[in-house]
mmCIF file with all atom_site columns, C-alpha atoms in Angstrom:
data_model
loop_
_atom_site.group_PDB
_atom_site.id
_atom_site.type_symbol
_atom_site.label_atom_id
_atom_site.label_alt_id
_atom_site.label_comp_id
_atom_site.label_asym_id
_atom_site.label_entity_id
_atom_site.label_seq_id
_atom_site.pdbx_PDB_ins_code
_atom_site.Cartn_x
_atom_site.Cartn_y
_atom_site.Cartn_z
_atom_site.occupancy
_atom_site.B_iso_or_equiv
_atom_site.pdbx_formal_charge
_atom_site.auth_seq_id
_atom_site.auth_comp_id
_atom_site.auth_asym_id
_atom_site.auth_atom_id
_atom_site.pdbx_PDB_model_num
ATOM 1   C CA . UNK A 1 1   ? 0.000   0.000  0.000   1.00 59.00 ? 10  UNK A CA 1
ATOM 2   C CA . UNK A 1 2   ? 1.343   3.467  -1.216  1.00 65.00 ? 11  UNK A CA 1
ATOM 3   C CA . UNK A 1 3   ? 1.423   6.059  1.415   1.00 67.00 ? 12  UNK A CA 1
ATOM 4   C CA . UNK A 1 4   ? 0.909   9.886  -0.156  1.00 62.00 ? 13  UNK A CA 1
ATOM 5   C CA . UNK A 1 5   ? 3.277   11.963 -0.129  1.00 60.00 ? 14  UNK A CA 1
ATOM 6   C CA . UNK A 1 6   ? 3.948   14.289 3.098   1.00 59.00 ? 15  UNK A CA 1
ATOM 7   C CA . UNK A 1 7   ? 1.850   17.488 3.333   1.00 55.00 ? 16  UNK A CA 1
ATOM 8   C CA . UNK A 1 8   ? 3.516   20.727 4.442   1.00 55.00 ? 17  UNK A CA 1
ATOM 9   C CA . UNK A 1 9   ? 3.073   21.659 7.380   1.00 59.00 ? 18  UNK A CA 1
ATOM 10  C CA . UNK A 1 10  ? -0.330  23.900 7.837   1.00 57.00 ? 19  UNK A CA 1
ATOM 11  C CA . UNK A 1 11  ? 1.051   27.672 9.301   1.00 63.00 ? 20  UNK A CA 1
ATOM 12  C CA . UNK A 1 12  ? -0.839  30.140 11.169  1.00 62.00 ? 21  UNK A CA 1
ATOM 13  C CA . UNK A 1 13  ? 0.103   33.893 11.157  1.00 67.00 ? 22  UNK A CA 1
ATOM 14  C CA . UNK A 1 14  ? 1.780   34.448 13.892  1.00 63.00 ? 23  UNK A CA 1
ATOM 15  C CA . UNK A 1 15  ? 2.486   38.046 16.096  1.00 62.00 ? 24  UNK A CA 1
ATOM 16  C CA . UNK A 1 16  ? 6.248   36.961 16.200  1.00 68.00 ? 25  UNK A CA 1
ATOM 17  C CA . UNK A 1 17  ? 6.298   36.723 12.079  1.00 71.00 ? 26  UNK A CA 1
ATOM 18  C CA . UNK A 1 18  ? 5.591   40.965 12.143  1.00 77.00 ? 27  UNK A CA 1
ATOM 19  C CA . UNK A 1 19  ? 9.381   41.440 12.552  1.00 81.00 ? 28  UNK A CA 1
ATOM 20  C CA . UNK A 1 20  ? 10.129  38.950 9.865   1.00 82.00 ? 29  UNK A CA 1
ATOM 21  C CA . UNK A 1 21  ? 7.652   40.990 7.255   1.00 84.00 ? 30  UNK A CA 1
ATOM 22  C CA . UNK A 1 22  ? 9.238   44.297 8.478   1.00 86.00 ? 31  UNK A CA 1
ATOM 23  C CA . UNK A 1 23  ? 12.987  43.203 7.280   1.00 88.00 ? 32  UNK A CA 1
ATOM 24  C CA . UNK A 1 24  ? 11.390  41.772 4.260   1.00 88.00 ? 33  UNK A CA 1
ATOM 25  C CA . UNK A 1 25  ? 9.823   45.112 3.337   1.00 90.00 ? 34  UNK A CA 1
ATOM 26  C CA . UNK A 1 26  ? 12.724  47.153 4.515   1.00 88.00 ? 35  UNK A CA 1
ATOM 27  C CA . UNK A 1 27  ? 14.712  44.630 1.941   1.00 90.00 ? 36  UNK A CA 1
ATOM 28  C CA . UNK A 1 28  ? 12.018  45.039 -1.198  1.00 89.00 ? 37  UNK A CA 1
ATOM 29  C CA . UNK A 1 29  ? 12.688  47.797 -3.994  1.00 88.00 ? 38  UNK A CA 1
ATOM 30  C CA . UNK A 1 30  ? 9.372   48.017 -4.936  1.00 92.00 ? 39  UNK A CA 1
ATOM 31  C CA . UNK A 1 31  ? 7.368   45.064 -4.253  1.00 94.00 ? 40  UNK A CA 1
ATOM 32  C CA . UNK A 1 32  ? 6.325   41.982 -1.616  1.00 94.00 ? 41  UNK A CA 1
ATOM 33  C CA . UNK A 1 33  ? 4.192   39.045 -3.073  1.00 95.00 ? 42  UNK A CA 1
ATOM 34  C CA . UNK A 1 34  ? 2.882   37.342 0.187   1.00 94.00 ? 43  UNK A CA 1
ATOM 35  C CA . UNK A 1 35  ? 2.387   33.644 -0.396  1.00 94.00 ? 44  UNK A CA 1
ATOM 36  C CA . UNK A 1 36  ? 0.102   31.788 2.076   1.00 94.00 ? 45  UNK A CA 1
ATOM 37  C CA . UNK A 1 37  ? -0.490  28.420 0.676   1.00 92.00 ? 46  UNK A CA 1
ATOM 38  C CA . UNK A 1 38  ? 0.461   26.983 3.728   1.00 88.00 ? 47  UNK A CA 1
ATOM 39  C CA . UNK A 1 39  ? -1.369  29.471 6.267   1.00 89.00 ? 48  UNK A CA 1
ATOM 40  C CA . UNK A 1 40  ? -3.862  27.351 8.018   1.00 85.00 ? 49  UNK A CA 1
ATOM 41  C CA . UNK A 1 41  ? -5.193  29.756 11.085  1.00 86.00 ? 50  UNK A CA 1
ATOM 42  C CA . UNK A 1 42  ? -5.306  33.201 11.563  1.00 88.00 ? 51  UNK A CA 1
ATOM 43  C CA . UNK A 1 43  ? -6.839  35.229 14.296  1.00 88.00 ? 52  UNK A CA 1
ATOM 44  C CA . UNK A 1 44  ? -6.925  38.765 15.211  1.00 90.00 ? 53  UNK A CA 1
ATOM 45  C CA . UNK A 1 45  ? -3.041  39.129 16.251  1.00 89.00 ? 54  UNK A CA 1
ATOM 46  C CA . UNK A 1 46  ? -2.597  37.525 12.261  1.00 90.00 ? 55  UNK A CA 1
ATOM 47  C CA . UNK A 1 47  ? -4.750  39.861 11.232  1.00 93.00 ? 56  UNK A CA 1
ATOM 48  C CA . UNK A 1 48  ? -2.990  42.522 13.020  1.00 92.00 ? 57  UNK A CA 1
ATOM 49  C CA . UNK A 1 49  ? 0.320   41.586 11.778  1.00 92.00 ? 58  UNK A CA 1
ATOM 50  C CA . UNK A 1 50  ? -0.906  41.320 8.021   1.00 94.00 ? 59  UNK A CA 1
ATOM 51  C CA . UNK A 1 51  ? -2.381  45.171 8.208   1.00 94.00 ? 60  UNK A CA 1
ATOM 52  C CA . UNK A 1 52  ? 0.602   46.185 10.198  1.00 93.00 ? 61  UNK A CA 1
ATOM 53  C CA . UNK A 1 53  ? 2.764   44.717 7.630   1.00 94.00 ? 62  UNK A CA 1
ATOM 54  C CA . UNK A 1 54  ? 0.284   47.015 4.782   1.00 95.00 ? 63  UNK A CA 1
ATOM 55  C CA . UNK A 1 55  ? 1.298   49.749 6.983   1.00 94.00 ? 64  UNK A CA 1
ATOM 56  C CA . UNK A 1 56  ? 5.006   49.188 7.171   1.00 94.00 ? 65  UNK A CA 1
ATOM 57  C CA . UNK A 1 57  ? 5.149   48.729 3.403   1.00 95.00 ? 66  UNK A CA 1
ATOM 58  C CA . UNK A 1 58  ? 3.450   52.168 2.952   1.00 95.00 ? 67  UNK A CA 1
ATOM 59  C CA . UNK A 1 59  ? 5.841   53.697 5.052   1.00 94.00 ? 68  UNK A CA 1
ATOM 60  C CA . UNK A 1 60  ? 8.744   51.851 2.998   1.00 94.00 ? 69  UNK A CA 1
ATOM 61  C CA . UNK A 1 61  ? 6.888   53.120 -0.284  1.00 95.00 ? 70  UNK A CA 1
ATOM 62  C CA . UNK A 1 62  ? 6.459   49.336 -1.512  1.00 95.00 ? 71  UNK A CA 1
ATOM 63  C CA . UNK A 1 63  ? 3.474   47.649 -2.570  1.00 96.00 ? 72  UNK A CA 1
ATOM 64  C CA . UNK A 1 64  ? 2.338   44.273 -0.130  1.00 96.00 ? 73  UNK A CA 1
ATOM 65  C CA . UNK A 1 65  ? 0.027   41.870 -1.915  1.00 97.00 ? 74  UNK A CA 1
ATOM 66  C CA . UNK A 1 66  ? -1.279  38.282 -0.586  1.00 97.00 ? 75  UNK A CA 1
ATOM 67  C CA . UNK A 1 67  ? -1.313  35.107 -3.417  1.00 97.00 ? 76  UNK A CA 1
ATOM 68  C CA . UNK A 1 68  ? -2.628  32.027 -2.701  1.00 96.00 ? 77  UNK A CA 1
ATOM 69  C CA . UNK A 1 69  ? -4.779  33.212 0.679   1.00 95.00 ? 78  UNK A CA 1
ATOM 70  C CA . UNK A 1 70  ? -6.942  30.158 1.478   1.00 94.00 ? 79  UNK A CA 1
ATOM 71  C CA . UNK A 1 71  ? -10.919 30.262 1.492   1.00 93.00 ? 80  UNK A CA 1
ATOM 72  C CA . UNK A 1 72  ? -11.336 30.663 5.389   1.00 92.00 ? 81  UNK A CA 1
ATOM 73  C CA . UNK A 1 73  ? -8.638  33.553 5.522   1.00 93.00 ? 82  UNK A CA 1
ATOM 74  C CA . UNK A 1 74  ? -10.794 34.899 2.376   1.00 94.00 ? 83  UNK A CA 1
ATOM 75  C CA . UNK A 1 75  ? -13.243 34.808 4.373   1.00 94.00 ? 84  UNK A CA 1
ATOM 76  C CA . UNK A 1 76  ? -11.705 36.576 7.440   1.00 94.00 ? 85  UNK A CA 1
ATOM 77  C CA . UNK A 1 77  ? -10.083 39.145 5.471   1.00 95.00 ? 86  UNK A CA 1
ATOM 78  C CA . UNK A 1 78  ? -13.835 39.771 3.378   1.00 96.00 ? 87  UNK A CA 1
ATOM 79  C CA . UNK A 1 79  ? -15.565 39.866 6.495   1.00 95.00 ? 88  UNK A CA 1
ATOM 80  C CA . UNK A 1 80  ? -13.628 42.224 8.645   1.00 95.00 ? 89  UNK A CA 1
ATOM 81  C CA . UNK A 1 81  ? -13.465 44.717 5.884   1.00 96.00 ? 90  UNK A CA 1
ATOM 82  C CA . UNK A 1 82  ? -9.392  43.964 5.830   1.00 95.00 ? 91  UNK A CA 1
ATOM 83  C CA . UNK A 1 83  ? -9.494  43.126 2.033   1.00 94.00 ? 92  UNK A CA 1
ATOM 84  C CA . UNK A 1 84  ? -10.439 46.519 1.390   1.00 95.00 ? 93  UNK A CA 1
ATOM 85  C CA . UNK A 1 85  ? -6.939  47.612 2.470   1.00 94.00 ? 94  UNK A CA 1
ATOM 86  C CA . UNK A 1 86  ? -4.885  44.762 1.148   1.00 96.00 ? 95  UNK A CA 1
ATOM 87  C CA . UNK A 1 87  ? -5.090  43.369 -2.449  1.00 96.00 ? 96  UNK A CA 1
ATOM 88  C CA . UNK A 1 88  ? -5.088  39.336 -2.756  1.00 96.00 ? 97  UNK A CA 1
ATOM 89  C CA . UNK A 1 89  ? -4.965  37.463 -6.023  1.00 96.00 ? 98  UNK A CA 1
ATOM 90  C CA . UNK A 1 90  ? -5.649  33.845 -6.366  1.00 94.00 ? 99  UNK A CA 1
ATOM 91  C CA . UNK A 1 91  ? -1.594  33.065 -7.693  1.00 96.00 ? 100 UNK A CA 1
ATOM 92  C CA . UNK A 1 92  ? 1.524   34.656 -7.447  1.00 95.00 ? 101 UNK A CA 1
ATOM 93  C CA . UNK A 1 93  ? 1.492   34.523 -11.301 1.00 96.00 ? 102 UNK A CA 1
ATOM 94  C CA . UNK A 1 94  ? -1.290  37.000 -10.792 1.00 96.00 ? 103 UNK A CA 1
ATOM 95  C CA . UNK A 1 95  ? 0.290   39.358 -8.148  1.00 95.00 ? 104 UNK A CA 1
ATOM 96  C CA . UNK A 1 96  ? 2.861   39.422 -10.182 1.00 94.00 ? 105 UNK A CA 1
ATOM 97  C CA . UNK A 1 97  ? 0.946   40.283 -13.456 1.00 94.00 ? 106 UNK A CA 1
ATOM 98  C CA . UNK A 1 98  ? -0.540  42.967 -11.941 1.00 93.00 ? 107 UNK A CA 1
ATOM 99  C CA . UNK A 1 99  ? 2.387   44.567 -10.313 1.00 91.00 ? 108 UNK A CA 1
ATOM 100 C CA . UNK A 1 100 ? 4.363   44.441 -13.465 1.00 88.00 ? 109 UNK A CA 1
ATOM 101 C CA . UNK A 1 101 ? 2.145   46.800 -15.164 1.00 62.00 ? 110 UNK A CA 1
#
C-alpha cells in the first residue's frame, strides 16, 4: 500500500512573524508578493500583523500583496473589511501580473 506523499506543514500567522515581514519590506525595492499556501489559522493578532505589515510597506513606499490566501482567511479578510486595504490574487502569477504593469 502506497502512502501519499507528506503534506507541508499547515502555518498560522503568527504576532512573532511581524518582525520577519518588516525586514522583508525594509529589503524590497518596490514590491512583496505574500504567499500563504500553507497558512492554516489566523486570528486577530494575524490579522494585526498582516495590516501592520500594509502599513510598514506604505511607510517603505512598496506595494504588499497576498497570493494564494486560502478560502477561510478569504473569508476573514472579506468579512472584517481587511481586504479593502490589502489586495489578494488567487496566484503569485497573478500578483505578479498585476504589479508588473
Amino acid at each position: 500500500m502506497r502512502r501519499p506523499p507528506p503534506q507541508p506543514e499547515p502555518q498560522p500567522v503568527r504576532a512573532g512573524h511581524a518582525g520577519l515581514l518588516t525586514q522583508v519590506i525594509d529589503r524590497a525595492e518596490r514590491a512583496v508578493v505574500l504567499d500563504l499556501t500553507d497558512v492554516s489559522f489566523c486570528d486577530s493578532a494575524g490579522l494585526n500583523v498582516l495590516l501592520g505589515a500594509r502599513r510598514e510597506a506604505e511607510k517603505a513606499e512598496v506595494v504588499l500583496v497576498l497570493a494564494c490566501v486560502p478560502h477561510k482567511l478569504h473569508r476573514i479578510l472579506e468579512m472584517t473589511g481587511a481586504d479593502q486595504f490589502l489586495r489578494v490574487f488567487c496566484a503569485i502569477a497573478d500578483a505578479e501580473t498585476a504589479l508588473g504593469s
